[in-house]
């Protein structure tokens, strides 16, 4: 009896349900989530964004005092000011070092006047960087990239190229990224162990270099197969790993920091700059003398460990060689007799010459 009542109750409940989506049901579908997203897109900028926009328009007036006042700024304010300075062509070593914060995870100095000095100082402060963009930076060399890799052990994405000097730097970075020996003091490769093989950039996985030449691309694929050059976005990822946003082409790393700020902040004199591809190479080439100079410097730095190894090997061999034995007394006696005979024969010859001269 009870089972029959329960079955009838369930049947009545099912008949009251309305499966017609277009009809007016008792519980209409709400669109609060969609409306919330629309409101978030159309919401006015925050007070902080308005203040940053005002400061950004007059950033050149406070650059000289930025080192003194930036220490009290939060990390997100610092990175937003750095992004504005980069867009206004005001980013250099002094500015980026003044704004650097230890909590930063990405660094975008593309197209700026930052040099190796500023890059190394920022790398010493921001040791948790995961993505760095040094494209179109003509003052950064492979030495600065080497120091960056040594200080930032979490670096996964590096963006480079875009100008002749940056292309040259990226090409020479292959020697930094590829696996190499940590201990080079052994006399034979048989004495090496697996632990002595390390990578110059252990965590580096993505390299964004749109204008890479075919020969260099093949060298990276052969000598650094762990590093993916110019990964393409795909819903399935790359080799089972999702390609991060920082490794996608035509993406600025610091866009999220200024997405709520009015773009007019970094427009100079009310003129809108021409839209250009972010990593377009410049037609200006380096002079032949500059190429030779850079090649000599890079080669000297590359061969420095080998020279040091050869010096250490010569020192060890000199220490292992025994001390030369003292000459035997008999040998010394024989040498003395030979020297005296040579002296006597010379005197006899002189006497003969004098006698012949006298006869003449």
XYZ file of N, CA and C in Angstrom, residues 72-270:
597
model
N 57.939 52.469 -1.267
C 56.699 52.301 -0.510
C 55.538 51.812 -1.369
N 55.756 51.625 -2.671
C 54.677 51.202 -3.555
C 54.491 49.691 -3.481
N 53.251 49.208 -3.618
C 53.032 47.755 -3.722
C 53.608 47.210 -5.025
N 53.718 45.896 -5.090
C 54.338 45.266 -6.261
C 53.531 45.497 -7.525
N 52.176 45.458 -7.435
C 51.371 45.644 -8.643
C 51.446 47.074 -9.157
N 51.614 48.038 -8.257
C 51.768 49.429 -8.688
C 53.121 49.617 -9.377
N 54.149 48.973 -8.846
C 55.479 49.089 -9.451
C 55.504 48.522 -10.863
N 54.893 47.367 -11.034
C 54.947 46.748 -12.359
C 54.080 47.513 -13.355
N 53.004 48.138 -12.877
C 52.199 48.979 -13.764
C 52.975 50.223 -14.189
N 53.717 50.820 -13.266
C 54.525 51.988 -13.616
C 55.650 51.609 -14.574
N 56.219 50.426 -14.391
C 57.250 49.969 -15.327
C 56.664 49.755 -16.720
N 55.444 49.227 -16.784
C 54.796 49.026 -18.082
C 54.501 50.362 -18.765
N 54.071 51.343 -17.981
C 53.816 52.671 -18.555
C 55.122 53.306 -19.024
N 56.172 53.173 -18.218
C 57.470 53.735 -18.611
C 57.989 53.085 -19.886
N 57.770 51.795 -20.037
C 58.221 51.124 -21.266
C 57.456 51.637 -22.476
N 56.162 51.827 -22.322
C 55.362 52.316 -23.441
C 55.655 53.774 -23.774
N 56.123 54.522 -22.802
C 56.465 55.923 -23.036
C 57.939 56.110 -23.393
N 58.658 55.007 -23.616
C 60.077 55.050 -23.985
C 60.923 55.729 -22.904
N 60.559 55.514 -21.651
C 61.301 56.085 -20.529
C 61.994 55.020 -19.688
N 61.892 53.776 -20.089
C 62.434 52.688 -19.279
C 63.923 52.515 -19.554
N 64.719 52.648 -18.499
C 66.163 52.438 -18.585
C 66.629 51.712 -17.330
N 67.934 51.643 -17.137
C 68.472 50.901 -15.996
C 68.009 51.487 -14.667
N 68.067 52.807 -14.534
C 67.711 53.440 -13.268
C 66.242 53.220 -12.928
N 65.375 53.343 -13.918
C 63.937 53.210 -13.661
C 63.576 51.779 -13.287
N 64.068 50.806 -14.049
C 63.674 49.421 -13.786
C 64.257 48.915 -12.473
N 65.451 49.366 -12.117
C 66.032 48.947 -10.839
C 65.278 49.586 -9.674
N 64.830 50.823 -9.844
C 64.072 51.492 -8.781
C 62.722 50.829 -8.547
N 62.121 50.291 -9.594
C 60.787 49.704 -9.478
C 60.810 48.200 -9.238
N 61.944 47.555 -9.358
C 62.008 46.091 -9.247
C 61.524 45.631 -7.878
N 60.745 44.557 -7.888
C 60.202 43.992 -6.655
C 60.466 42.489 -6.640
N 60.748 41.974 -5.475
C 61.131 40.561 -5.363
C 59.985 39.604 -5.675
N 58.746 40.085 -5.686
C 57.603 39.209 -5.945
C 57.230 39.130 -7.421
N 57.931 39.835 -8.274
C 57.608 39.797 -9.704
C 57.836 38.403 -10.270
N 56.937 38.008 -11.172
C 57.075 36.730 -11.861
C 57.292 36.898 -13.358
N 57.079 38.082 -13.873
C 57.374 38.338 -15.280
C 57.996 39.721 -15.409
N 58.794 39.882 -16.449
C 59.518 41.129 -16.690
C 59.484 41.417 -18.183
N 58.972 42.589 -18.527
C 58.882 43.004 -19.926
C 59.668 44.300 -20.094
N 60.835 44.198 -20.719
C 61.666 45.376 -20.987
C 61.916 45.503 -22.483
N 61.030 44.953 -23.276
C 61.219 44.952 -24.725
C 61.215 46.370 -25.272
N 62.130 46.627 -26.211
C 62.205 47.925 -26.852
C 62.665 49.053 -25.955
N 63.292 48.740 -24.837
C 63.717 49.766 -23.885
C 65.223 49.989 -23.978
N 65.713 50.903 -23.134
C 67.140 51.206 -23.069
C 67.835 50.471 -21.926
N 67.235 49.426 -21.431
C 67.845 48.646 -20.350
C 69.050 47.889 -20.898
N 70.140 47.907 -20.155
C 71.371 47.239 -20.567
C 71.623 46.017 -19.689
N 72.783 45.408 -19.886
C 73.151 44.246 -19.073
C 73.202 44.585 -17.586
N 73.643 45.796 -17.273
C 73.764 46.188 -15.862
C 72.397 46.183 -15.186
N 71.421 46.817 -15.824
C 70.083 46.842 -15.243
C 69.442 45.474 -15.195
N 69.654 44.671 -16.238
C 69.064 43.331 -16.265
C 69.624 42.457 -15.152
N 70.920 42.539 -14.923
C 71.536 41.720 -13.874
C 71.053 42.153 -12.491
N 70.945 43.458 -12.264
C 70.467 43.935 -10.964
C 69.023 43.519 -10.713
N 68.200 43.584 -11.743
C 66.814 43.143 -11.583
C 66.756 41.640 -11.331
N 67.606 40.878 -12.012
C 67.630 39.428 -11.800
C 68.065 39.079 -10.381
N 68.950 39.877 -9.809
C 69.360 39.634 -8.425
C 68.231 39.924 -7.442
N 67.344 40.862 -7.794
C 66.224 41.202 -6.910
C 65.043 40.263 -7.149
N 64.696 40.070 -8.408
C 63.520 39.268 -8.776
C 63.979 37.860 -9.146
N 64.171 37.021 -8.173
C 64.699 35.682 -8.418
C 63.625 34.668 -8.784
N 62.356 35.093 -8.767
C 61.266 34.166 -9.080
C 60.638 34.465 -10.438
N 61.382 35.088 -11.319
C 60.856 35.398 -12.644
C 60.605 34.112 -13.427
N 59.446 34.049 -14.074
C 59.105 32.901 -14.907
C 59.122 33.233 -16.394
N 58.963 34.511 -16.727
C 58.951 34.924 -18.133
C 59.619 36.288 -18.248
N 60.494 36.426 -19.239
C 61.233 37.671 -19.468
C 61.204 37.973 -20.958
N 60.960 39.239 -21.279
C 60.939 39.693 -22.674
C 62.055 40.715 -22.858
N 63.082 40.340 -23.627
C 64.200 41.243 -23.916
C 64.273 41.545 -25.411
N 63.177 41.363 -26.112
C 63.176 41.608 -27.552
C 63.374 43.094 -27.839
N 64.085 43.352 -28.934
C 64.373 44.712 -29.398
C 65.176 45.510 -28.375
N 65.938 44.837 -27.551
C 66.837 45.503 -26.596
C 68.253 45.437 -27.168
N 68.711 46.535 -27.722
C 70.009 46.543 -28.394
C 71.182 46.631 -27.429
N 70.928 46.871 -26.155
C 72.010 47.025 -25.184
C 72.187 45.787 -24.303
N 71.470 44.742 -24.600
C 71.583 43.501 -23.826
C 72.348 42.478 -24.657
N 73.363 41.876 -24.055
C 74.201 40.894 -24.726
C 73.998 39.516 -24.097
N 74.711 38.553 -24.629
C 74.606 37.200 -24.085
C 75.151 37.110 -22.664
N 76.054 38.022 -22.299
C 76.534 38.034 -20.916
C 75.426 38.351 -19.930
N 74.572 39.317 -20.275
C 73.438 39.625 -19.411
C 72.449 38.478 -19.334
N 72.231 37.790 -20.449
C 71.324 36.639 -20.443
C 71.900 35.513 -19.583
N 73.209 35.335 -19.632
C 73.839 34.303 -18.807
C 73.633 34.580 -17.323
N 73.811 35.839 -16.914
C 73.573 36.187 -15.509
C 72.100 36.041 -15.142
N 71.216 36.359 -16.065
C 69.783 36.195 -15.814
C 69.443 34.739 -15.535
N 70.003 33.843 -16.322
C 69.729 32.417 -16.146
C 70.311 31.908 -14.834
N 71.460 32.429 -14.449
C 72.089 31.975 -13.213
C 71.313 32.408 -11.974
N 70.692 33.580 -12.012
C 69.981 34.084 -10.839
C 68.527 33.614 -10.783
N 67.889 33.456 -11.919
C 66.462 33.109 -11.962
C 66.320 31.641 -12.344
N 66.205 30.787 -11.349
C 66.137 29.349 -11.598
C 64.735 28.890 -11.982
N 63.749 29.780 -11.942
C 62.383 29.422 -12.333
C 62.023 29.937 -13.719
N 62.992 30.451 -14.443
C 62.727 31.041 -15.752
C 62.290 29.957 -16.737
N 61.089 30.122 -17.289
C 60.536 29.151 -18.226
C 60.405 29.705 -19.641
N 60.165 31.009 -19.765
C 59.911 31.611 -21.074
C 60.844 32.788 -21.283
N 61.469 32.834 -22.442
C 62.339 33.948 -22.819
C 61.939 34.413 -24.209
N 61.690 35.706 -24.325
C 61.322 36.313 -25.602
C 62.475 37.200 -26.050
N 62.922 37.030 -27.290
C 64.092 37.755 -27.770
C 63.936 38.032 -29.256
N 64.975 38.649 -29.837
C 64.947 38.984 -31.255
C 64.236 40.300 -31.498
N 63.988 40.582 -32.766
C 63.264 41.789 -33.120
C 64.124 42.897 -33.685
N 65.445 42.832 -33.494
C 66.374 43.802 -34.071
C 67.695 43.076 -34.315
N 68.575 43.614 -35.167
C 69.816 42.888 -35.477
C 70.649 42.551 -34.249
N 70.766 43.480 -33.318
C 71.592 43.216 -32.140
C 70.957 42.152 -31.245
N 69.640 42.219 -31.090
C 68.966 41.213 -30.275
C 68.997 39.842 -30.946
N 68.888 39.812 -32.274
C 69.027 38.541 -32.990
C 70.419 37.953 -32.787
N 71.426 38.813 -32.819
C 72.803 38.353 -32.615
C 72.976 37.795 -31.201
N 72.395 38.481 -30.223
C 72.478 38.001 -28.839
C 71.787 36.654 -28.682
N 70.605 36.526 -29.264
C 69.869 35.265 -29.155
C 70.623 34.124 -29.820
N 71.320 34.422 -30.899
C 72.075 33.378 -31.597
C 73.235 32.875 -30.741
N 73.874 33.780 -30.012
C 74.997 33.375 -29.166
C 74.544 32.774 -27.845
N 73.264 32.890 -27.520
C 72.758 32.303 -26.275
C 72.656 30.783 -26.353
N 72.800 30.227 -27.538
C 72.743 28.774 -27.663
C 73.801 28.108 -26.801
N 74.969 28.707 -26.727
C 76.040 28.134 -25.909
C 75.705 28.203 -24.424
N 74.824 29.130 -24.040
C 74.429 29.255 -22.632
C 73.360 28.234 -22.278
N 72.461 27.970 -23.207
C 71.317 27.113 -22.915
C 71.627 25.625 -23.039
N 72.565 25.260 -23.890
C 72.786 23.836 -24.141
C 73.494 23.173 -22.961
N 73.342 21.861 -22.791
C 73.996 21.156 -21.679
C 75.509 21.273 -21.763
N 76.125 21.379 -20.615
C 77.580 21.504 -20.570
C 78.098 20.880 -19.289
N 79.419 20.765 -19.212
C 80.058 20.157 -18.051
C 80.201 21.172 -16.932
N 79.890 20.726 -15.725
C 80.070 21.583 -14.556
C 81.504 21.513 -14.037
N 82.094 20.349 -14.117
C 83.468 20.158 -13.647
C 84.331 19.785 -14.841
N 85.299 20.625 -15.165
C 86.145 20.401 -16.339
C 87.585 20.088 -15.956
N 87.813 19.644 -14.724
C 89.173 19.398 -14.263
C 89.631 17.966 -14.516
N 88.762 17.116 -15.002
C 89.155 15.730 -15.230
C 90.086 15.587 -16.419
N 90.955 14.583 -16.352
C 91.884 14.333 -17.451
C 91.261 13.482 -18.547
N 90.200 12.764 -18.231
C 89.582 11.877 -19.209
C 88.074 11.896 -19.013
N 87.337 11.674 -20.108
C 85.878 11.653 -20.019
C 85.392 10.436 -19.251
N 86.223 9.407 -19.130
C 85.820 8.216 -18.395
C 85.690 8.482 -16.898
N 86.327 9.554 -16.411
C 86.260 9.868 -14.991
C 85.004 10.659 -14.627
N 84.236 11.091 -15.619
C 83.068 11.917 -15.355
C 81.899 11.060 -14.892
N 81.031 11.682 -14.115
C 79.808 11.034 -13.659
C 78.626 11.844 -14.162
N 77.456 11.266 -14.053
C 76.259 11.925 -14.583
C 75.966 13.223 -13.859
N 76.282 13.311 -12.587
C 75.967 14.512 -11.809
C 76.743 15.726 -12.279
N 77.838 15.514 -13.004
C 78.647 16.639 -13.443
C 78.114 17.278 -14.718
N 77.107 16.667 -15.335
C 76.485 17.253 -16.508
C 75.300 18.096 -16.058
N 75.352 19.392 -16.307
C 74.280 20.299 -15.911
C 73.889 21.139 -17.114
N 72.776 21.837 -16.985
C 72.293 22.712 -18.041
C 72.480 24.152 -17.627
N 72.776 25.002 -18.603
C 72.909 26.407 -18.301
C 71.584 27.030 -17.917
N 70.493 26.537 -18.468
C 69.152 27.029 -18.134
C 68.271 25.815 -17.881
N 68.253 25.360 -16.650
C 67.567 24.111 -16.332
C 66.067 24.198 -16.541
N 65.461 25.326 -16.190
C 64.001 25.437 -16.232
C 63.472 26.036 -17.526
N 64.339 26.544 -18.393
C 63.879 27.201 -19.616
C 63.232 26.185 -20.544
N 62.005 26.472 -20.947
C 61.258 25.542 -21.792
C 60.794 26.189 -23.095
N 60.476 27.485 -23.074
C 59.895 28.147 -24.241
C 60.784 29.313 -24.661
N 61.104 29.361 -25.937
C 61.891 30.448 -26.517
C 61.092 31.063 -27.657
N 60.755 32.338 -27.512
C 59.977 33.050 -28.531
C 60.939 33.929 -29.315
N 61.164 33.554 -30.563
C 62.078 34.273 -31.453
C 61.510 34.167 -32.870
N 60.575 35.042 -33.231
C 59.860 34.881 -34.510
C 60.760 34.915 -35.736
N 61.821 35.709 -35.724
C 62.663 35.870 -36.908
C 63.902 34.978 -36.862
N 63.804 33.833 -36.238
C 64.951 32.935 -36.153
C 65.233 32.333 -37.527
N 66.507 32.222 -37.859
C 66.869 31.644 -39.150
C 66.830 30.121 -39.070
N 66.783 29.506 -40.223
C 66.601 28.062 -40.286
C 67.780 27.311 -39.679
N 69.008 27.795 -39.929
C 70.192 27.099 -39.402
C 70.205 27.124 -37.873
N 69.910 28.287 -37.292
C 69.891 28.381 -35.829
C 68.763 27.548 -35.243
N 67.627 27.509 -35.918
C 66.514 26.691 -35.441
C 66.889 25.216 -35.408
N 67.607 24.765 -36.421
C 68.052 23.370 -36.437
C 69.077 23.100 -35.334
N 69.938 24.079 -35.062
C 70.913 23.904 -33.991
C 70.225 23.812 -32.632
N 69.214 24.636 -32.406
C 68.469 24.553 -31.148
C 67.757 23.209 -31.026
N 67.173 22.744 -32.134
C 66.463 21.468 -32.091
C 67.414 20.304 -31.837
N 68.660 20.424 -32.306
C 69.627 19.339 -32.144
C 70.305 19.372 -30.778
N 70.767 20.551 -30.370
C 71.559 20.654 -29.150
C 70.721 20.979 -27.915
N 69.544 21.561 -28.094
C 68.662 21.880 -26.957
C 67.254 21.381 -27.259
N 67.047 20.085 -27.347
C 65.701 19.586 -27.684
C 64.670 19.874 -26.608
N 65.113 20.171 -25.406
C 64.174 20.466 -24.325
C 63.489 21.816 -24.517
N 64.132 22.748 -25.224
C 63.597 24.094 -25.423
C 62.765 24.112 -26.704
N 61.533 24.566 -26.592
C 60.624 24.668 -27.732
C 60.694 26.093 -28.268
N 61.029 26.222 -29.534
C 61.167 27.534 -30.166
C 59.868 27.878 -30.890
N 59.332 29.054 -30.577
C 58.107 29.565 -31.203
C 56.968 28.541 -31.148
N 56.519 28.188 -29.950
C 55.406 27.227 -29.857
C 54.121 27.828 -30.413
N 53.335 26.996 -31.059
C 52.077 27.442 -31.634
C 50.929 27.102 -30.692
N 49.973 28.029 -30.545
C 48.844 27.746 -29.645
C 48.006 26.590 -30.162
N 47.640 25.719 -29.261
C 46.850 24.549 -29.623
C 46.001 24.141 -28.429
N 44.762 23.716 -28.658
C 43.929 23.268 -27.526
C 44.450 22.000 -26.876
N 45.307 21.275 -27.583
C 45.851 20.034 -27.040
C 47.220 20.227 -26.394
N 47.752 21.471 -26.451
C 49.049 21.721 -25.857
C 50.177 21.250 -26.756
N 51.363 21.214 -26.200
C 52.550 20.785 -26.936
C 53.215 19.678 -26.146
N 53.213 18.478 -26.730
C 53.789 17.297 -26.074
C 53.169 17.074 -24.698
N 51.872 17.293 -24.631
C 51.165 17.084 -23.380
C 51.252 18.224 -22.400
N 51.935 19.301 -22.755
C 52.080 20.455 -21.869
C 51.383 21.659 -22.487
N 50.588 22.336 -21.706
C 49.876 23.506 -22.197
C 50.847 24.656 -22.412
N 50.733 25.293 -23.559
C 51.603 26.430 -23.864
C 51.131 27.625 -23.043
N 51.995 28.216 -22.228
C 51.558 29.352 -21.404
C 51.304 30.591 -22.244
N 50.583 31.516 -21.679
C 50.275 32.759 -22.385
C 51.542 33.520 -22.726
N 52.532 33.481 -21.842
C 53.763 34.232 -22.068
C 54.531 33.750 -23.290
N 54.286 32.507 -23.724
C 55.010 31.951 -24.866
C 54.247 32.089 -26.172
N 53.092 32.718 -26.148
C 52.315 32.888 -27.370
C 52.833 34.085 -28.159
N 52.741 34.050 -29.474
C 53.244 35.177 -30.277
C 52.354 36.403 -30.139
N 52.958 37.568 -30.353
C 52.238 38.850 -30.338
C 51.518 39.084 -29.018
N 52.159 38.719 -27.927
C 51.592 38.928 -26.594
C 52.587 39.732 -25.775
N 52.122 40.825 -25.190
C 52.963 41.633 -24.304
C 52.827 41.112 -22.882
N 53.940 40.887 -22.230
C 53.898 40.306 -20.891
C 53.249 41.233 -19.874
N 53.375 42.536 -20.073
C 52.863 43.472 -19.072
C 51.477 44.006 -19.404
N 50.778 43.411 -20.363
C 49.415 43.860 -20.663
C 48.466 43.720 -19.473
N 48.501 42.615 -18.723
C 47.584 42.527 -17.573
C 47.804 43.616 -16.532
N 48.995 44.182 -16.467
C 49.270 45.206 -15.457
C 48.628 46.543 -15.797
N 48.326 46.778 -17.079
C 47.780 48.077 -17.493
C 46.461 47.919 -18.238
N 45.796 46.787 -18.074
C 44.556 46.572 -18.817
C 43.437 47.499 -18.357
N 43.511 48.022 -17.145
C 42.470 48.898 -16.617
C 42.858 50.373 -16.701
N 43.975 50.667 -17.357
C 44.468 52.045 -17.450
C 44.179 52.581 -18.852
N 43.824 53.840 -18.911
C 43.495 54.477 -20.185
C 44.723 54.481 -21.101
N 44.610 53.956 -22.328
C 45.768 53.948 -23.239
C 46.287 55.334 -23.582
N 45.493 56.363 -23.377
C 45.970 57.715 -23.653
C 47.100 58.119 -22.712
N 47.304 57.330 -21.672
C 48.362 57.653 -20.712
C 49.729 57.645 -21.371
N 49.973 56.694 -22.258
C 51.298 56.584 -22.877
C 51.320 57.089 -24.313
N 50.309 57.833 -24.725
C 50.333 58.479 -26.036
C 50.933 59.862 -25.873
N 51.990 60.148 -26.601
C 52.705 61.409 -26.464
C 52.098 62.464 -27.368
N 51.831 63.637 -26.793
C 51.359 64.804 -27.523
C 50.076 64.530 -28.305
N 49.289 63.607 -27.792
C 48.001 63.337 -28.400
C 48.051 62.611 -29.720
